[in-house]
Coordinates of C-alpha atoms in Angstrom, one line a residue:
Chain A
M1399 CA -10.7 -11.6 -14.5
D1400 CA -10.1 -8.4 -16.4
V1401 CA -11.4 -5.7 -14.1
S1402 CA -10.2 -3.0 -16.4
S1403 CA -13.4 -3.4 -18.5
A1404 CA -16.8 -2.3 -17.4
E1405 CA -18.1 -5.8 -17.4
G1406 CA -15.1 -7.1 -15.5
L1407 CA -15.5 -4.4 -12.8
A1408 CA -19.2 -5.2 -12.5
N1409 CA -18.4 -8.8 -12.1
H1410 CA -15.9 -8.0 -9.5
A1411 CA -18.4 -5.9 -7.5
E1412 CA -20.9 -8.7 -7.7
T1413 CA -18.3 -11.3 -6.6
L1414 CA -17.4 -9.2 -3.6
S1415 CA -21.0 -8.7 -2.7
D1416 CA -21.7 -12.5 -3.0
Y1417 CA -18.7 -13.3 -1.0
L1418 CA -19.5 -11.1 1.9
Y1419 CA -23.1 -12.3 2.0
H1420 CA -21.9 -15.9 1.9
Y1421 CA -19.3 -15.2 4.6
G1422 CA -21.9 -13.8 6.9
E1423 CA -24.3 -16.7 6.3
N1424 CA -21.9 -19.6 6.6
L1425 CA -20.0 -19.6 9.8
P1426 CA -18.4 -23.1 9.5
E1427 CA -17.0 -22.3 6.1
R1428 CA -15.6 -18.9 6.8
N1429 CA -12.0 -20.0 7.0
D1430 CA -12.0 -21.9 3.8
D1431 CA -14.0 -19.2 2.0
S1432 CA -11.7 -16.5 3.2
M1433 CA -8.7 -18.3 1.9
S1434 CA -10.4 -18.8 -1.5
F1435 CA -11.3 -15.2 -1.6
T1436 CA -7.8 -14.2 -0.8
Q1437 CA -6.7 -16.2 -3.9
Y1438 CA -9.3 -14.5 -5.9
L1439 CA -8.2 -11.1 -4.6
L1440 CA -4.6 -11.8 -5.5
S1441 CA -5.6 -12.9 -9.0
V1442 CA -7.2 -9.5 -9.6
C1443 CA -4.8 -7.2 -7.9
W1444 CA -1.4 -8.7 -8.4
E1445 CA -0.5 -6.2 -11.1
K1446 CA -1.1 -3.4 -8.7
L1447 CA 0.8 -5.2 -6.0
H1448 CA 3.7 -5.6 -8.4
R1449 CA 3.7 -2.0 -9.3
R1450 CA 3.8 -1.2 -5.6
F1451 CA 6.7 -3.5 -4.9
C1452 CA 8.6 -2.1 -7.9
S1453 CA 8.0 1.6 -7.3
W1454 CA 11.4 3.2 -6.6
Q1455 CA 10.0 4.7 -3.4
R1456 CA 9.0 1.4 -1.9
L1457 CA 12.1 -0.4 -3.2
G1458 CA 14.0 2.3 -1.3
L1459 CA 12.2 1.4 1.9
I1460 CA 13.1 -2.3 1.5
R1461 CA 16.6 -1.4 0.6
K1462 CA 16.8 0.6 3.9
F1463 CA 15.7 -2.5 5.7
E1464 CA 18.7 -4.2 4.3
E1465 CA 21.3 -1.5 4.5
R1466 CA 20.4 0.8 7.5
V1467 CA 20.6 -1.6 10.3
D1468 CA 23.2 0.7 11.8
I1469 CA 20.4 3.1 12.7
L1470 CA 18.5 0.4 14.5
D1471 CA 21.7 -0.7 16.4
A1472 CA 22.3 2.9 17.5
H1473 CA 18.8 3.4 18.7
L1474 CA 18.5 0.1 20.4
A1475 CA 21.5 1.1 22.5
I1476 CA 19.6 4.1 23.8
V1477 CA 16.1 2.8 24.1
G1478 CA 14.4 4.1 27.2
T1479 CA 16.9 6.9 27.8
S1480 CA 16.0 10.6 27.5
S1481 CA 17.5 10.8 24.0
G1482 CA 16.3 7.5 22.7
P1483 CA 13.1 6.0 21.6
K1484 CA 10.5 5.1 24.3
D1485 CA 10.7 1.6 25.5
P1486 CA 8.0 -0.2 23.5
F1487 CA 8.8 -3.7 24.6
L1488 CA 6.1 -4.5 27.1
S1489 CA 3.2 -3.0 25.3
R1490 CA 1.7 -5.4 22.8
G1491 CA -1.4 -4.6 20.9
T1492 CA -3.5 -5.0 17.8
G1493 CA -2.4 -7.7 15.4
D1494 CA 0.3 -9.1 17.6
R1495 CA -1.5 -12.2 18.7
T1496 CA -2.3 -13.0 15.1
L1497 CA 1.3 -12.6 14.1
L1498 CA 2.5 -14.7 17.0
N1499 CA 0.0 -17.5 16.2
F1500 CA 1.2 -17.5 12.6
L1501 CA 4.9 -17.5 13.5
Y1502 CA 4.4 -20.3 16.0
G1503 CA 2.1 -22.4 13.8
N1504 CA 4.7 -22.3 11.1
K1505 CA 7.8 -21.9 13.1
D1506 CA 9.8 -24.7 11.5
N1507 CA 9.0 -23.7 8.0
I1508 CA 9.6 -20.0 8.7
F1509 CA 12.7 -20.1 10.9
K1510 CA 14.4 -23.2 9.4
K1511 CA 13.6 -22.8 5.8
M1512 CA 12.1 -19.5 4.7
L1513 CA 14.2 -17.0 6.6
P1514 CA 17.6 -18.6 6.1
S1515 CA 17.0 -19.1 2.4
A1516 CA 15.5 -15.6 1.9
L1517 CA 18.5 -13.7 3.2
P1518 CA 20.7 -12.8 0.2
S1519 CA 24.3 -14.0 0.4
D1520 CA 25.6 -10.7 -0.8
M1521 CA 24.0 -8.5 1.8
H1522 CA 25.9 -5.6 3.3
P1523 CA 26.1 -5.7 6.2
Q1524 CA 25.7 -9.5 6.3
P1525 CA 23.7 -10.6 9.3
S1526 CA 24.9 -13.4 11.5
P1527 CA 23.5 -16.8 10.6
S1528 CA 22.0 -16.9 14.1
V1529 CA 20.3 -13.6 13.8
F1530 CA 16.8 -15.3 14.1
D1531 CA 17.6 -17.6 17.0
K1532 CA 16.5 -15.3 19.7
L1533 CA 13.3 -14.4 17.9
Y1534 CA 12.6 -18.1 17.3
E1535 CA 13.0 -18.7 21.1
A1536 CA 10.8 -15.7 21.8
V1537 CA 8.1 -16.9 19.6
V1538 CA 8.0 -20.3 21.3
H1539 CA 8.1 -18.9 24.8
A1540 CA 5.6 -16.2 24.1
H1541 CA 3.2 -18.7 22.6
E1542 CA 3.6 -21.4 25.2
K1543 CA 3.7 -19.1 28.2
K1544 CA 0.9 -17.0 26.7
K1545 CA 3.1 -13.9 27.2
L1546 CA 2.7 -11.8 24.2
E1547 CA 5.2 -9.3 25.5
L1548 CA 8.0 -11.7 25.0
L1549 CA 7.7 -11.5 21.3
Y1550 CA 9.4 -8.2 20.8
T1551 CA 12.3 -7.3 23.1
K1552 CA 15.6 -5.5 22.8
E1553 CA 17.1 -9.0 22.1
T1554 CA 14.6 -9.9 19.4
A1555 CA 14.4 -6.5 17.6
L1556 CA 17.3 -7.2 15.2
G1557 CA 15.8 -10.6 14.3
F1558 CA 12.4 -9.0 13.8
H1559 CA 14.0 -6.4 11.6
Y1560 CA 15.5 -9.0 9.3
L1561 CA 12.3 -11.0 9.4
V1562 CA 10.4 -8.1 8.0
Y1563 CA 13.0 -7.7 5.3
C1564 CA 12.8 -11.3 4.4
V1565 CA 9.0 -11.2 4.2
F1566 CA 9.2 -8.2 1.9
L1567 CA 11.6 -10.2 -0.3
T1568 CA 9.6 -13.3 -0.3
A1569 CA 6.3 -11.6 -1.0
G1570 CA 7.8 -9.3 -3.7
R1571 CA 9.4 -12.3 -5.5
A1572 CA 6.2 -14.3 -5.3
I1573 CA 4.3 -11.4 -7.0
K1574 CA 7.0 -11.1 -9.6
L1575 CA 6.7 -14.8 -10.4
I1576 CA 3.0 -14.3 -11.0
K1577 CA 3.9 -11.5 -13.4
D1578 CA 6.3 -13.8 -15.2
R1579 CA 3.7 -16.5 -15.6
S1580 CA 1.1 -14.1 -16.8
K1581 CA 3.2 -13.1 -19.9
P1582 CA 2.3 -16.0 -22.1
L1583 CA -1.3 -15.5 -21.3
K1584 CA -1.2 -11.9 -22.6
I1585 CA 0.2 -12.7 -26.0
A1586 CA -2.4 -12.2 -28.7
G1587 CA -4.0 -15.5 -29.6
A1588 CA -2.6 -17.1 -26.5
S1589 CA -5.6 -19.3 -26.1
K1590 CA -4.9 -21.0 -29.4
N1591 CA -1.4 -22.0 -28.2
V1592 CA -1.2 -25.8 -27.6
S1593 CA 0.4 -25.0 -24.3
Y1594 CA -2.3 -22.6 -23.2
S1595 CA -3.7 -24.8 -20.5
E1596 CA -0.3 -25.3 -19.1
F1597 CA 0.3 -21.6 -19.0
V1598 CA -3.0 -21.2 -17.2
E1599 CA -2.2 -23.9 -14.6
S1600 CA 1.2 -22.4 -14.0
F1601 CA -0.3 -19.0 -13.5
K1602 CA -2.9 -20.4 -11.1
S1603 CA -0.3 -22.3 -9.1
H1604 CA 1.8 -19.1 -8.7
I1605 CA -1.3 -17.2 -7.5
T1606 CA -1.8 -19.9 -4.9
A1607 CA 1.9 -19.9 -4.0
A1608 CA 1.8 -16.1 -3.4
V1609 CA -1.1 -16.2 -1.0
L1610 CA 0.9 -17.2 2.1
P1611 CA 3.8 -14.8 1.6
M1612 CA 1.2 -12.0 1.2
K1613 CA -0.7 -13.1 4.3
F1614 CA 2.6 -13.2 6.1
L1615 CA 3.4 -9.7 5.0
Q1616 CA -0.1 -8.6 6.0
F1617 CA 0.3 -10.1 9.5
V1618 CA 3.7 -8.4 9.9
L1619 CA 2.6 -5.0 8.7
G1620 CA -0.6 -5.2 10.5
S1621 CA 1.0 -5.8 13.9
T1622 CA 1.8 -3.4 16.7
V1623 CA 5.2 -5.0 16.9
F1624 CA 5.9 -3.7 13.4
K1625 CA 4.7 -0.2 14.4
D1626 CA 6.8 -0.2 17.5
H1627 CA 9.8 -1.5 15.6
I1628 CA 9.6 1.4 13.2
G1629 CA 9.4 3.7 16.3
V1630 CA 12.6 2.1 17.6
W1631 CA 14.3 2.2 14.3
T1632 CA 13.6 5.9 13.7
N1633 CA 13.9 7.0 17.3
D1634 CA 10.2 7.7 17.5
G1635 CA 10.3 9.5 14.2
E1636 CA 13.4 11.6 14.8
S1637 CA 15.4 9.8 12.1
L1638 CA 12.5 9.2 9.8
D1639 CA 13.9 11.3 7.0
L1640 CA 16.7 8.7 6.6
L1641 CA 14.1 6.1 5.6
L1642 CA 11.9 8.3 3.3
P1643 CA 12.0 8.2 -0.5
N1644 CA 14.6 10.5 -1.9
W1645 CA 14.8 11.3 -5.6
T1646 CA 18.5 11.1 -5.5
E1647 CA 18.3 7.5 -4.6
K1648 CA 15.8 6.5 -7.3
R1649 CA 18.4 4.8 -9.6
V1650 CA 20.0 3.0 -6.7
N1651 CA 16.6 1.7 -5.6
L1652 CA 15.7 0.4 -9.0
I1653 CA 19.0 -1.4 -9.3
F1654 CA 18.3 -2.9 -5.9
G1655 CA 14.9 -4.0 -7.2
K1656 CA 16.5 -5.9 -10.0
K1657 CA 19.2 -7.3 -7.9
R1658 CA 16.8 -8.6 -5.3
Q1659 CA 14.5 -9.9 -8.0
F1660 CA 11.5 -7.8 -7.4
M1661 CA 11.5 -6.9 -11.1
A1662 CA 12.9 -8.3 -14.3
E1663 CA 16.6 -7.8 -14.9
S1664 CA 16.2 -6.7 -18.5
K1665 CA 13.5 -4.3 -18.0
K1666 CA 13.2 -0.8 -16.7
G1667 CA 10.9 -0.8 -13.7
P1668 CA 7.3 -0.4 -14.2
Q1669 CA 7.6 3.0 -12.7
Q1670 CA 7.2 5.3 -15.7
E1671 CA 6.8 8.9 -14.8
S1672 CA 4.0 10.7 -16.5
P1673 CA 5.1 14.1 -17.7
I1674 CA 1.6 15.3 -16.9
E1675 CA 1.2 14.1 -13.4
G1676 CA 4.8 13.7 -12.3
G1677 CA 3.9 10.4 -11.0
N1678 CA 4.4 6.9 -12.1
G1679 CA 1.8 6.8 -14.8
D1680 CA 0.9 3.3 -13.9
G1681 CA -2.4 3.7 -12.3
D1682 CA -0.9 4.3 -8.9
T1683 CA -0.8 7.5 -7.1
P1684 CA 0.9 10.5 -8.8
N1685 CA 3.3 11.0 -6.0
E1686 CA 3.5 7.8 -4.1
S1687 CA 5.2 8.7 -0.9
P1688 CA 4.2 9.1 2.7
T1689 CA 3.7 12.8 2.4
G1690 CA 3.4 13.5 -1.3
G1691 CA -0.3 13.0 -1.6
G1692 CA 0.1 9.3 -1.8
E1693 CA -2.7 7.0 -0.8
N1694 CA -3.5 6.3 2.7
D1695 CA -5.3 3.2 1.8
D1696 CA -4.7 1.5 5.1
A1697 CA -8.1 0.2 5.7
S1698 CA -7.5 -0.5 9.4
E1699 CA -6.5 3.1 9.9
E1700 CA -9.3 4.7 8.0
S1701 CA -12.1 2.5 8.9
P1702 CA -13.8 2.1 12.2
S1703 CA -11.7 -1.0 12.8
G1704 CA -10.6 0.5 16.1
R1705 CA -13.8 -1.2 17.2
Y1706 CA -13.9 -4.3 15.2
G1707 CA -10.7 -4.4 13.1
D1708 CA -8.5 -6.4 15.3
N1709 CA -8.9 -10.0 14.5
D1710 CA -7.0 -11.2 17.5
D1711 CA -10.1 -12.2 19.4
N1712 CA -12.3 -13.0 16.5
D1713 CA -13.7 -16.5 16.4
D1714 CA -13.9 -16.7 12.7
N1715 CA -10.2 -16.2 12.3
D1716 CA -8.6 -17.3 9.1
D1717 CA -5.4 -15.7 10.1
A1718 CA -3.1 -18.5 11.0
P1719 CA -3.0 -20.7 7.9
E1720 CA -0.3 -23.3 7.8
V1721 CA 2.6 -22.5 5.5
G1722 CA 2.7 -24.9 2.7
K1723 CA 6.1 -26.4 2.1
S1724 CA 6.0 -25.5 -1.6
I1725 CA 5.9 -21.8 -0.7
W1726 CA 9.4 -21.6 0.6
Chain B
M827 CA 15.5 27.8 5.0
L828 CA 14.3 24.7 3.3
D829 CA 16.2 23.7 0.2
V830 CA 13.6 21.9 -1.7
N831 CA 16.1 20.7 -4.3
N832 CA 18.2 18.8 -1.8
S833 CA 15.8 17.8 0.9
S834 CA 14.0 14.6 1.3
L835 CA 10.4 14.9 2.5
Q836 CA 10.2 16.6 5.8
M837 CA 8.2 14.3 8.0
S838 CA 9.9 13.8 11.3
G839 CA 8.2 13.2 14.6
V840 CA 5.3 11.2 15.8
S841 CA 2.7 12.4 13.3
G842 CA 5.1 11.8 10.5
L843 CA 5.6 8.3 11.9
Q844 CA 1.9 7.6 11.7
M845 CA 1.8 8.8 8.1
F846 CA 4.9 6.7 7.3
F847 CA 3.4 3.7 8.9
G848 CA 0.2 4.1 7.0
W849 CA 2.1 4.4 3.8
V850 CA 4.1 1.2 4.5
R851 CA 0.9 -0.7 5.1
T852 CA -0.3 0.1 1.6
F853 CA 1.7 -2.9 0.6
V854 CA -1.1 -5.0 1.9
A855 CA -4.0 -2.6 1.7
H856 CA -6.2 -4.9 -0.3
F857 CA -5.9 -7.7 2.2
L858 CA -6.4 -5.4 5.2
G859 CA -9.5 -4.1 3.5
K860 CA -10.8 -7.7 2.9
R861 CA -10.2 -8.5 6.5
N862 CA -12.0 -5.5 7.7
L863 CA -15.0 -6.3 5.5
E864 CA -15.1 -9.8 6.9
V865 CA -15.0 -8.6 10.4
Y866 CA -17.8 -6.2 9.8
T867 CA -19.8 -8.8 8.1
A868 CA -19.3 -11.2 10.9
H869 CA -20.5 -8.7 13.4
L870 CA -23.6 -7.9 11.3
A871 CA -24.3 -11.6 10.9
S872 CA -24.0 -12.2 14.6
A873 CA -26.8 -9.7 15.1
N874 CA -28.9 -11.4 12.4
F875 CA -28.3 -8.4 10.1
N876 CA -26.5 -10.0 7.2
N877 CA -27.9 -8.6 4.0
R878 CA -26.4 -8.9 0.6
P879 CA -24.4 -5.7 0.2
Q880 CA -25.1 -3.7 -2.9
I881 CA -22.1 -2.2 -4.6
K882 CA -22.5 0.3 -7.3
V883 CA -19.8 1.9 -9.2
L884 CA -19.4 5.6 -9.9
A885 CA -18.5 6.8 -13.3
V886 CA -15.0 8.1 -12.8
N887 CA -13.7 7.8 -16.2
S888 CA -10.7 9.8 -17.0
E889 CA -11.6 13.0 -18.8
Q890 CA -10.0 15.3 -21.3
Y891 CA -9.4 18.7 -19.9
R892 CA -8.3 21.8 -21.5
V893 CA -4.7 22.6 -20.6
P894 CA -4.4 25.9 -18.9
S895 CA -2.1 28.5 -20.4
W896 CA 0.9 29.7 -18.5
G897 CA -0.9 33.0 -18.0
E898 CA -3.6 31.2 -16.1
F899 CA -1.0 29.6 -13.9
E900 CA 0.5 33.0 -13.3
K901 CA -2.9 34.3 -12.3
V902 CA -3.3 31.5 -9.7
I903 CA 0.1 32.2 -8.3
R904 CA -0.5 35.9 -8.2
N905 CA -3.8 35.5 -6.4
A906 CA -2.2 33.2 -3.8
L907 CA 0.5 35.7 -3.0
L908 CA -1.3 37.9 -0.5
D909 CA 0.3 41.0 1.1
I910 CA 3.1 41.0 -1.4
S911 CA 3.8 43.9 -3.7
E912 CA 3.1 43.6 -7.4
E913 CA 6.8 44.0 -8.1
D914 CA 7.7 41.1 -5.8
K915 CA 4.9 39.0 -7.2
G916 CA 6.4 39.5 -10.6
D917 CA 9.8 38.6 -9.4
I918 CA 8.6 35.4 -7.8
I919 CA 6.7 34.3 -10.9
E920 CA 9.6 35.1 -13.1
A921 CA 11.9 33.1 -10.8
L922 CA 9.6 30.2 -10.9
R923 CA 9.3 30.4 -14.7
N924 CA 13.1 30.5 -15.0
K925 CA 13.4 27.6 -12.7
I926 CA 11.0 25.5 -14.8
I927 CA 12.6 26.4 -18.1
T928 CA 16.2 25.9 -17.1
G929 CA 15.8 23.2 -14.5
K930 CA 18.9 24.6 -12.9
G931 CA 19.7 23.0 -9.5
L932 CA 16.9 20.4 -9.9
A933 CA 17.5 16.7 -9.5
P934 CA 17.0 14.9 -12.8
D935 CA 13.6 13.5 -11.7
A936 CA 12.3 16.8 -10.5
D937 CA 13.5 18.4 -13.8
R938 CA 11.7 15.7 -15.7
S939 CA 8.5 16.1 -13.8
L940 CA 8.4 19.7 -14.9
F941 CA 8.3 18.7 -18.6
F942 CA 4.6 19.4 -18.8
L943 CA 4.8 22.9 -17.4
R944 CA 7.9 23.6 -19.6
E945 CA 5.8 22.7 -22.7
I946 CA 3.1 25.0 -21.5
I947 CA 5.5 27.9 -21.1
A948 CA 6.9 27.3 -24.5
N949 CA 3.4 27.0 -25.9
R950 CA 4.1 23.6 -27.3
H951 CA 1.5 21.8 -25.3
K952 CA -1.5 19.9 -26.6
E953 CA -4.9 21.5 -26.2
T954 CA -6.1 18.9 -23.7
C955 CA -4.7 16.5 -21.2
N956 CA -6.1 13.4 -19.6
L957 CA -6.8 13.6 -15.9
I958 CA -8.2 11.0 -13.6
M959 CA -10.6 11.8 -10.9
H960 CA -10.0 11.0 -7.2
C961 CA -12.8 8.9 -5.9
E962 CA -13.1 10.9 -2.8
A963 CA -13.7 14.0 -4.8
V964 CA -16.5 12.3 -6.6
V965 CA -18.0 11.1 -3.4
A966 CA -17.7 14.5 -1.8
A967 CA -19.4 16.1 -4.9
L968 CA -22.3 13.6 -4.6
L969 CA -22.7 14.3 -1.0
E970 CA -22.8 18.0 -1.6
S971 CA -26.0 17.5 -3.4
Q972 CA -27.6 15.9 -0.4
K973 CA -27.2 18.6 2.2
D974 CA -30.5 17.7 3.9
D975 CA -28.6 15.5 6.3
N976 CA -25.8 17.5 7.7
L977 CA -25.0 15.0 10.4
I978 CA -24.2 12.3 7.9
L979 CA -22.3 14.8 5.8
A980 CA -20.2 15.8 8.7
E981 CA -19.5 12.2 9.6
L982 CA -18.7 11.3 6.1
S983 CA -16.4 14.2 5.8
K984 CA -14.6 13.0 8.8
V985 CA -14.2 9.6 7.3
L986 CA -13.1 11.0 4.0
G987 CA -10.6 13.1 5.9
H988 CA -8.8 10.0 6.7
V989 CA -8.4 9.2 3.1
P990 CA -6.4 12.2 1.9
K991 CA -5.8 11.3 -1.7
C992 CA -6.6 8.3 -3.8
R993 CA -6.3 9.0 -7.4
I994 CA -8.2 6.1 -8.7
F995 CA -11.5 4.8 -7.5
H996 CA -10.8 1.1 -8.0
S997 CA -8.1 1.0 -5.4
C998 CA -10.7 2.1 -2.9
L999 CA -13.4 -0.4 -3.6
L1000 CA -12.2 -2.6 -0.8
R1001 CA -11.0 0.1 1.4
T1002 CA -12.9 3.4 1.3
W1003 CA -16.2 2.0 0.4
P1004 CA -16.7 -0.4 3.4
T1005 CA -16.1 2.4 5.8
I1006 CA -18.9 4.4 4.3
W1007 CA -21.1 1.4 3.7
F1008 CA -21.0 0.1 7.3
R1009 CA -21.2 3.4 9.0
F1010 CA -23.9 4.8 6.9
Q1011 CA -26.0 2.2 5.5
N1012 CA -28.3 4.7 3.9
Y1013 CA -25.4 5.2 1.6
A1014 CA -24.9 1.6 0.6
A1015 CA -25.8 2.6 -2.9
L1016 CA -23.4 5.5 -2.9
F1017 CA -21.4 4.5 -5.9
V1018 CA -23.8 5.1 -8.7
G1019 CA -23.3 3.0 -11.7
N1020 CA -22.7 4.3 -15.1
F1021 CA -20.7 1.6 -16.7
S1022 CA -21.0 3.0 -20.2
K1023 CA -18.6 5.8 -19.3
F1024 CA -16.3 3.5 -17.5
S1025 CA -12.9 2.6 -18.9
G1026 CA -9.3 2.3 -18.2
L1027 CA -9.8 1.0 -14.7
Q1028 CA -7.8 -1.8 -13.2
I1029 CA -7.6 -3.1 -9.7

């Protein structure tokens, strides 16, 4: 759907309205409907997602996940001391159960296939091959003993760190593949091409394939574990500046984006600065950074989801889909 | 003294952490918004209050605006500098002007982002520029015309206060709108349609 046109946007609004109404009316079908709508959503917003993954600021963040493990190590060593981050390990909260259920329900695919294959072989520093072992054990124990607090501990923090990194990589690459498959469809007269139906099917299959990586990313970023992990990594914000976008690193970040296959090798990133707005000129925010007037479009933060937003205890939970083998 | 040329963003501490965390979560904002809408819908349905939501779209087409002259920029800067002598104001403005023109000491990207202002100073700019409206600004403007309900206005302002800056309306369709819709059902039709003016949007 082309939502850049007036008609397309009207259709999108109508689709959303219909979906919500149907969702409210049909309790037994909610899980399936929700998954279908996620696919739809991805099909209309993948370009924006791609721009986000490829903005130099966000690439910088992902690069820091890869390269600044030293900061995490240093802060893990002083957790709970007067100069270190507060000990977050026993307090689990919003989104953690959803994440745990997802990790446990897909533990073999995630820990045996996805994570080992997602870690680049040329990382520096290179994590130990067993870096996820303790997290894997923690996931199993936390789920089976129903002790959520076991999920994130001093022992699992490093594994969780690399898990977040791998999920970023997997989701970003999945979105890039959608972009790659969309190219033949955008060529003038594409519908007359004898291979058009194949292009369409390929595009659709990559939309489908990107659903679970994006859901995974959603569960990770929506969890309290992630929030606490950022707290530990930055010593409760004290070292946050080290993770923030910095102009001087823009080029390095874009190179990283190509190297890690978030964006095409041959192309300059989609991040084109507009001389007028000083931003990226791509329909995203003018200064897309945590402080620079960037969006705070975190729905769970800005909406009254403090009351309802946590889906941990929600009966109509679509939040633990099984990971399809084809995804990884 | 803060060296704006060599500093990254200053955002340490717990509040900075919250902002940072919110920024990181924008990777999945569409999906978090979807989930929130579903949860709201489920709650409404459980109370037998599931109505078909009406979504209308504001006309927030990008507009052509006249490009201000450097003199007008100067005036704004001068007015903002309170309790400063005219001589110092002149020095400050001149220093800014020189900084823009020469780009001295600026990182390449910072230098590049000043291109527009440099063109204005050199009087080489076009007469108009294309600006895109922030959806929150549009909503706020609409609400200003309905001052009969101060309570709702206050609440809405509070909600909108959590959405500091979103340049383009479309990105908020799934995020900003449900907040308003569910809290203030009288405003379900807040986004007033005018599709004929609508263009250039993408989700």
